mmCIF file of C-alpha atoms and ligand atoms in Angstrom:
data_model
loop_
_atom_site.group_PDB
_atom_site.id
_atom_site.type_symbol
_atom_site.label_atom_id
_atom_site.label_comp_id
_atom_site.label_asym_id
_atom_site.label_seq_id
_atom_site.Cartn_x
_atom_site.Cartn_y
_atom_site.Cartn_z
ATOM 1 C CA MET A 12 19.485 -5.876 14.672
ATOM 2 C CA ALA A 13 16.030 -5.354 13.139
ATOM 3 C CA ALA A 14 13.251 -4.910 15.683
ATOM 4 C CA ARG A 15 11.086 -7.990 15.770
ATOM 5 C CA ARG A 16 7.506 -7.669 16.923
ATOM 6 C CA ALA A 17 6.576 -10.405 19.360
ATOM 7 C CA LEU A 18 3.980 -12.951 18.278
ATOM 8 C CA ILE A 19 1.934 -14.915 20.784
ATOM 9 C CA ALA A 20 0.132 -17.739 18.986
ATOM 10 C CA GLY A 21 -2.473 -20.038 20.499
ATOM 11 C CA ASN A 22 -2.819 -23.583 19.176
ATOM 12 C CA TRP A 23 -6.236 -24.826 20.220
ATOM 13 C CA LYS A 24 -5.551 -28.303 18.783
ATOM 14 C CA MET A 25 -8.721 -30.436 18.628
ATOM 15 C CA HIS A 26 -10.628 -28.342 21.162
ATOM 16 C CA GLY A 27 -13.600 -26.049 20.706
ATOM 17 C CA LEU A 28 -17.262 -26.268 19.725
ATOM 18 C CA ALA A 29 -19.434 -23.375 18.555
ATOM 19 C CA ALA A 30 -19.754 -21.960 22.075
ATOM 20 C CA ALA A 31 -15.996 -21.368 22.159
ATOM 21 C CA VAL A 32 -16.559 -18.114 20.281
ATOM 22 C CA GLU A 33 -17.302 -16.649 23.731
ATOM 23 C CA GLU A 34 -13.729 -17.412 24.780
ATOM 24 C CA LEU A 35 -12.459 -15.721 21.622
ATOM 25 C CA ASP A 36 -14.596 -12.715 22.500
ATOM 26 C CA ARG A 37 -12.860 -12.504 25.856
ATOM 27 C CA VAL A 38 -9.484 -12.596 24.096
ATOM 28 C CA ILE A 39 -10.585 -9.789 21.775
ATOM 29 C CA GLN A 40 -11.897 -7.678 24.664
ATOM 30 C CA GLY A 41 -8.703 -8.200 26.651
ATOM 31 C CA PHE A 42 -6.336 -7.398 23.784
ATOM 32 C CA GLY A 43 -6.538 -3.663 24.277
ATOM 33 C CA ALA A 44 -4.872 -0.772 22.470
ATOM 34 C CA GLU A 45 -1.782 -0.754 24.686
ATOM 35 C CA LEU A 46 -0.914 -4.433 24.231
ATOM 36 C CA SER A 47 -1.988 -4.643 20.588
ATOM 37 C CA SER A 48 0.239 -1.686 19.698
ATOM 38 C CA LYS A 49 3.228 -3.754 20.788
ATOM 39 C CA ILE A 50 2.627 -7.411 19.944
ATOM 40 C CA ASP A 51 0.757 -9.674 17.522
ATOM 41 C CA LEU A 52 -1.795 -12.138 18.868
ATOM 42 C CA LEU A 53 -2.956 -15.167 16.883
ATOM 43 C CA VAL A 54 -5.575 -17.793 17.702
ATOM 44 C CA CYS A 55 -5.529 -21.064 15.735
ATOM 45 C CA PRO A 56 -8.781 -22.954 16.337
ATOM 46 C CA PRO A 57 -9.833 -26.181 14.586
ATOM 47 C CA PHE A 58 -10.852 -25.849 10.915
ATOM 48 C CA THR A 59 -14.543 -25.850 11.829
ATOM 49 C CA LEU A 60 -14.261 -22.586 13.763
ATOM 50 C CA ILE A 61 -11.951 -20.587 11.508
ATOM 51 C CA GLU A 62 -14.593 -18.797 9.486
ATOM 52 C CA GLU A 63 -16.674 -17.795 12.487
ATOM 53 C CA PHE A 64 -13.629 -16.799 14.509
ATOM 54 C CA ALA A 65 -12.315 -14.680 11.637
ATOM 55 C CA ALA A 66 -15.691 -12.944 11.323
ATOM 56 C CA THR A 67 -15.799 -12.357 15.083
ATOM 57 C CA ALA A 68 -12.228 -11.014 15.156
ATOM 58 C CA LYS A 69 -12.767 -8.726 12.166
ATOM 59 C CA GLY A 70 -12.079 -5.136 13.152
ATOM 60 C CA SER A 71 -10.006 -6.248 16.148
ATOM 61 C CA LYS A 72 -6.257 -6.799 16.247
ATOM 62 C CA VAL A 73 -6.585 -10.514 16.980
ATOM 63 C CA LEU A 74 -5.483 -12.681 14.058
ATOM 64 C CA ILE A 75 -6.981 -16.064 13.279
ATOM 65 C CA GLY A 76 -4.953 -18.978 11.916
ATOM 66 C CA ALA A 77 -5.096 -22.693 11.210
ATOM 67 C CA GLN A 78 -3.203 -25.736 12.453
ATOM 68 C CA ASP A 79 -2.441 -27.451 9.144
ATOM 69 C CA CYS A 80 -2.988 -27.259 5.385
ATOM 70 C CA HIS A 81 -2.607 -29.456 2.315
ATOM 71 C CA PRO A 82 0.211 -28.590 -0.131
ATOM 72 C CA LYS A 83 -2.147 -28.428 -3.133
ATOM 73 C CA ALA A 84 -4.608 -25.600 -3.785
ATOM 74 C CA SER A 85 -7.467 -27.998 -4.616
ATOM 75 C CA GLY A 86 -8.064 -31.529 -5.860
ATOM 76 C CA ALA A 87 -9.061 -35.059 -4.925
ATOM 77 C CA HIS A 88 -7.774 -35.065 -1.339
ATOM 78 C CA THR A 89 -10.619 -36.205 0.859
ATOM 79 C CA GLY A 90 -10.716 -34.578 4.246
ATOM 80 C CA ASP A 91 -7.943 -32.087 3.523
ATOM 81 C CA VAL A 92 -8.090 -28.303 3.516
ATOM 82 C CA SER A 93 -5.901 -26.096 1.321
ATOM 83 C CA ALA A 94 -4.070 -22.937 2.273
ATOM 84 C CA GLU A 95 -6.227 -21.042 -0.227
ATOM 85 C CA MET A 96 -9.350 -22.296 1.558
ATOM 86 C CA LEU A 97 -7.929 -21.125 4.880
ATOM 87 C CA ALA A 98 -7.201 -17.684 3.466
ATOM 88 C CA ASP A 99 -10.687 -17.601 1.969
ATOM 89 C CA ALA A 100 -12.132 -18.392 5.419
ATOM 90 C CA GLY A 101 -10.219 -15.466 6.917
ATOM 91 C CA ALA A 102 -7.068 -17.134 8.255
ATOM 92 C CA LYS A 103 -3.846 -15.139 8.203
ATOM 93 C CA ALA A 104 -1.449 -17.885 9.304
ATOM 94 C CA VAL A 105 -1.067 -21.642 9.473
ATOM 95 C CA ILE A 106 0.996 -23.893 11.723
ATOM 96 C CA VAL A 107 2.894 -26.545 9.744
ATOM 97 C CA GLY A 108 5.006 -29.444 10.953
ATOM 98 C CA HIS A 109 3.668 -29.490 14.502
ATOM 99 C CA SER A 110 5.157 -32.506 16.271
ATOM 100 C CA GLU A 111 1.684 -33.967 16.805
ATOM 101 C CA ARG A 112 1.178 -34.014 13.041
ATOM 102 C CA ARG A 113 4.678 -35.346 12.470
ATOM 103 C CA ALA A 114 3.926 -38.157 14.962
ATOM 104 C CA ASP A 115 0.195 -38.821 14.354
ATOM 105 C CA HIS A 116 0.273 -38.506 10.566
ATOM 106 C CA GLY A 117 3.866 -39.431 9.762
ATOM 107 C CA GLU A 118 4.607 -36.005 8.292
ATOM 108 C CA GLY A 119 8.246 -35.580 7.259
ATOM 109 C CA ASP A 120 10.272 -32.514 6.405
ATOM 110 C CA ALA A 121 9.543 -32.637 2.655
ATOM 111 C CA LEU A 122 5.790 -32.570 3.256
ATOM 112 C CA VAL A 123 6.116 -29.832 5.863
ATOM 113 C CA ARG A 124 8.145 -27.788 3.375
ATOM 114 C CA ALA A 125 5.450 -28.273 0.719
ATOM 115 C CA LYS A 126 2.826 -27.120 3.211
ATOM 116 C CA ALA A 127 4.879 -24.032 4.063
ATOM 117 C CA GLU A 128 5.190 -23.306 0.322
ATOM 118 C CA ALA A 129 1.410 -23.616 0.042
ATOM 119 C CA ALA A 130 1.008 -21.142 2.899
ATOM 120 C CA PHE A 131 3.245 -18.596 1.142
ATOM 121 C CA ARG A 132 1.393 -19.154 -2.147
ATOM 122 C CA ALA A 133 -1.858 -18.270 -0.374
ATOM 123 C CA GLY A 134 -0.327 -15.263 1.381
ATOM 124 C CA LEU A 135 -0.424 -16.892 4.817
ATOM 125 C CA ILE A 136 2.239 -16.765 7.509
ATOM 126 C CA ALA A 137 3.697 -20.266 7.906
ATOM 127 C CA ILE A 138 4.659 -21.156 11.465
ATOM 128 C CA VAL A 139 7.128 -23.972 10.872
ATOM 129 C CA CYS A 140 7.633 -26.171 13.951
ATOM 130 C CA VAL A 141 10.868 -27.959 14.792
ATOM 131 C CA GLY A 142 12.049 -29.688 17.944
ATOM 132 C CA GLU A 143 13.690 -32.755 19.380
ATOM 133 C CA THR A 144 12.169 -35.688 21.263
ATOM 134 C CA GLN A 145 13.210 -36.665 24.783
ATOM 135 C CA ALA A 146 15.328 -39.535 23.427
ATOM 136 C CA GLN A 147 17.058 -37.228 20.951
ATOM 137 C CA ARG A 148 17.740 -34.729 23.718
ATOM 138 C CA GLU A 149 19.214 -37.417 25.942
ATOM 139 C CA ALA A 150 21.370 -38.589 23.032
ATOM 140 C CA LYS A 151 22.597 -34.979 22.677
ATOM 141 C CA GLN A 152 21.120 -34.732 19.179
ATOM 142 C CA THR A 153 19.083 -31.556 19.731
ATOM 143 C CA ARG A 154 21.297 -29.429 17.531
ATOM 144 C CA ASP A 155 21.425 -31.936 14.652
ATOM 145 C CA VAL A 156 17.697 -32.663 14.747
ATOM 146 C CA VAL A 157 16.662 -29.019 14.845
ATOM 147 C CA LEU A 158 19.039 -28.012 12.054
ATOM 148 C CA ARG A 159 17.981 -30.959 9.895
ATOM 149 C CA GLN A 160 14.285 -30.215 10.369
ATOM 150 C CA LEU A 161 14.888 -26.545 9.679
ATOM 151 C CA GLN A 162 16.820 -27.228 6.488
ATOM 152 C CA GLY A 163 14.241 -29.739 5.281
ATOM 153 C CA SER A 164 11.058 -27.954 6.329
ATOM 154 C CA VAL A 165 11.704 -24.322 5.375
ATOM 155 C CA PRO A 166 11.209 -23.604 1.651
ATOM 156 C CA ASP A 167 13.886 -21.877 -0.403
ATOM 157 C CA GLY A 168 11.568 -19.022 -1.284
ATOM 158 C CA ALA A 169 10.867 -18.028 2.310
ATOM 159 C CA GLY A 170 10.796 -14.356 3.281
ATOM 160 C CA ALA A 171 10.821 -12.978 6.819
ATOM 161 C CA SER A 172 7.364 -11.410 6.565
ATOM 162 C CA LEU A 173 5.621 -14.776 6.086
ATOM 163 C CA LEU A 174 8.014 -17.137 7.857
ATOM 164 C CA VAL A 175 7.903 -17.838 11.587
ATOM 165 C CA ILE A 176 9.890 -20.658 13.180
ATOM 166 C CA ALA A 177 8.611 -22.315 16.356
ATOM 167 C CA TYR A 178 11.104 -24.251 18.446
ATOM 168 C CA GLU A 179 9.031 -26.802 20.310
ATOM 169 C CA PRO A 180 10.923 -29.532 22.150
ATOM 170 C CA VAL A 181 8.521 -32.483 21.804
ATOM 171 C CA TRP A 182 9.072 -33.560 25.408
ATOM 172 C CA ALA A 183 7.946 -30.131 26.661
ATOM 173 C CA ILE A 184 4.607 -30.110 24.813
ATOM 174 C CA GLY A 185 1.692 -30.673 27.150
ATOM 175 C CA SER A 186 3.978 -32.213 29.778
ATOM 176 C CA GLY A 187 4.517 -29.346 32.192
ATOM 177 C CA LEU A 188 8.255 -29.838 31.624
ATOM 178 C CA THR A 189 10.291 -27.026 30.118
ATOM 179 C CA PRO A 190 13.883 -26.400 29.085
ATOM 180 C CA SER A 191 15.733 -23.602 30.846
ATOM 181 C CA SER A 192 15.529 -20.194 29.187
ATOM 182 C CA GLY A 193 19.266 -20.528 28.578
ATOM 183 C CA ASP A 194 18.720 -23.749 26.649
ATOM 184 C CA VAL A 195 15.998 -22.063 24.603
ATOM 185 C CA THR A 196 18.231 -19.088 23.810
ATOM 186 C CA GLU A 197 20.969 -21.455 22.696
ATOM 187 C CA VAL A 198 18.697 -23.331 20.269
ATOM 188 C CA HIS A 199 17.105 -20.104 19.010
ATOM 189 C CA GLY A 200 20.577 -18.692 18.353
ATOM 190 C CA LEU A 201 21.394 -21.814 16.380
ATOM 191 C CA ILE A 202 18.209 -21.423 14.350
ATOM 192 C CA ARG A 203 18.851 -17.737 13.711
ATOM 193 C CA ASN A 204 22.403 -18.447 12.548
ATOM 194 C CA ALA A 205 21.136 -21.159 10.229
ATOM 195 C CA VAL A 206 18.519 -18.808 8.747
ATOM 196 C CA SER A 207 21.213 -16.137 8.271
ATOM 197 C CA ALA A 208 23.583 -18.602 6.637
ATOM 198 C CA ARG A 209 20.923 -19.786 4.216
ATOM 199 C CA PHE A 210 18.951 -16.612 3.476
ATOM 200 C CA GLY A 211 21.283 -13.786 4.478
ATOM 201 C CA ALA A 212 21.861 -11.730 7.613
ATOM 202 C CA ALA A 213 18.896 -9.409 7.060
ATOM 203 C CA MET A 214 16.467 -12.309 7.010
ATOM 204 C CA GLY A 215 18.233 -13.952 9.956
ATOM 205 C CA SER A 216 17.711 -10.894 12.095
ATOM 206 C CA ALA A 217 14.147 -10.275 10.895
ATOM 207 C CA THR A 218 12.757 -13.806 11.278
ATOM 208 C CA ARG A 219 10.640 -14.397 14.347
ATOM 209 C CA ILE A 220 11.472 -17.484 16.379
ATOM 210 C CA LEU A 221 8.879 -18.610 18.920
ATOM 211 C CA TYR A 222 9.330 -20.951 21.836
ATOM 212 C CA GLY A 223 6.606 -23.538 22.485
ATOM 213 C CA GLY A 224 6.162 -26.185 25.160
ATOM 214 C CA SER A 225 4.202 -25.838 28.414
ATOM 215 C CA VAL A 226 4.249 -22.044 28.380
ATOM 216 C CA LYS A 227 2.002 -20.801 31.207
ATOM 217 C CA PRO A 228 1.386 -17.387 32.777
ATOM 218 C CA ASP A 229 3.864 -18.110 35.580
ATOM 219 C CA ASN A 230 6.793 -19.193 33.389
ATOM 220 C CA ALA A 231 6.125 -17.098 30.255
ATOM 221 C CA ALA A 232 8.302 -14.162 31.262
ATOM 222 C CA SER A 233 11.408 -16.312 31.622
ATOM 223 C CA PHE A 234 11.086 -17.375 27.964
ATOM 224 C CA LEU A 235 9.698 -14.183 26.473
ATOM 225 C CA LYS A 236 12.455 -12.051 27.976
ATOM 226 C CA ALA A 237 15.207 -14.419 26.838
ATOM 227 C CA ASN A 238 17.533 -13.470 24.001
ATOM 228 C CA ASP A 239 16.454 -14.503 20.531
ATOM 229 C CA VAL A 240 12.919 -15.428 21.681
ATOM 230 C CA ASP A 241 10.309 -13.481 19.713
ATOM 231 C CA GLY A 242 7.162 -14.913 21.188
ATOM 232 C CA ALA A 243 5.469 -18.170 22.091
ATOM 233 C CA LEU A 244 3.377 -20.931 20.579
ATOM 234 C CA VAL A 245 0.954 -21.848 23.340
ATOM 235 C CA GLY A 246 -1.173 -24.983 23.463
ATOM 236 C CA GLY A 247 -3.153 -25.770 26.618
ATOM 237 C CA ALA A 248 -2.902 -22.318 28.179
ATOM 238 C CA SER A 249 -4.323 -20.673 25.047
ATOM 239 C CA LEU A 250 -7.737 -22.223 25.667
ATOM 240 C CA LYS A 251 -8.502 -19.847 28.535
ATOM 241 C CA ALA A 252 -8.583 -16.195 27.529
ATOM 242 C CA ALA A 253 -7.294 -15.033 30.921
ATOM 243 C CA ASP A 254 -4.233 -17.303 30.764
ATOM 244 C CA PHE A 255 -3.537 -16.538 27.106
ATOM 245 C CA LEU A 256 -3.738 -12.793 27.711
ATOM 246 C CA ALA A 257 -1.581 -13.091 30.834
ATOM 247 C CA ILE A 258 1.080 -14.824 28.723
ATOM 248 C CA ALA A 259 0.759 -12.163 26.026
ATOM 249 C CA SER A 260 1.230 -9.420 28.602
ATOM 250 C CA ARG A 261 4.599 -10.928 29.573
ATOM 251 C CA ALA A 262 5.902 -10.274 26.059
ATOM 252 C CA VAL A 263 6.130 -6.499 26.572
HETATM 253 C C1 LIG B 6 1.722 -26.840 21.313
HETATM 254 O O1 LIG B 6 0.821 -27.630 21.101
HETATM 255 O O2 LIG B 6 2.264 -26.283 20.357
HETATM 256 C C2 LIG B 6 2.126 -26.587 22.691
HETATM 257 C C3 LIG B 6 3.196 -25.867 22.897
HETATM 258 O O3 LIG B 6 1.350 -27.120 23.672
HETATM 259 P P1 LIG B 6 1.448 -26.821 25.256
HETATM 260 O O4 LIG B 6 1.566 -25.334 25.441
HETATM 261 O O5 LIG B 6 0.157 -27.351 25.820
HETATM 262 O O6 LIG B 6 2.650 -27.535 25.759
#
């Protein structure tokens, strides 16, 4: 199996004013040579902070990303931001299909796929999120939902260097609830098999699959050491440099 480098990604959601650059500074200071030789670390602030964060992180190993993009490169789309604009601002990655965007903005798989295509077009890593709701889990539909979202949201032209999948059970996001690491391994295995079946075994074994949902310093190791888990997408705990770095340290 190809060695996959762990990725710890922080989703700041709609948090952070200009002063938050101090928190980013703490992340940069704490991401020393030892840790940064082994894992990738990504911070995804709101759009308004991307340019300044990218400038601040320049010369460090910390990557800066975004939380969404529009499928088109430019045009009459008031309030939207394109993948090209994100790359121009210094972003290296973009989260697409987060469950909060699927729920708050009615985003479906076709739109998420178009956004992922836009990310690839702009040379950005697309972190494509999939995951079941509580009701779907209780109805034992996790497998079907995840595979359907994966099939619909991942573009045909995906390559392992720019594609990251994040398995984020919706009920685990921001709730303090988590699946067992065994459950996560099972779903990640399913995802990896589906990627292999669609894109070939080499891509299946090279694609990074992150777990997301209430990852904290005290539970991170149980997920990050589990089979088929190549990192984490972290919401709340990514807002504090000490917690984010503590989670990152559990990945090695
Ligand atoms: C997320 O927003 O992607 C997330 C996983 O949030 P949290 O870590 O707060 O559950």
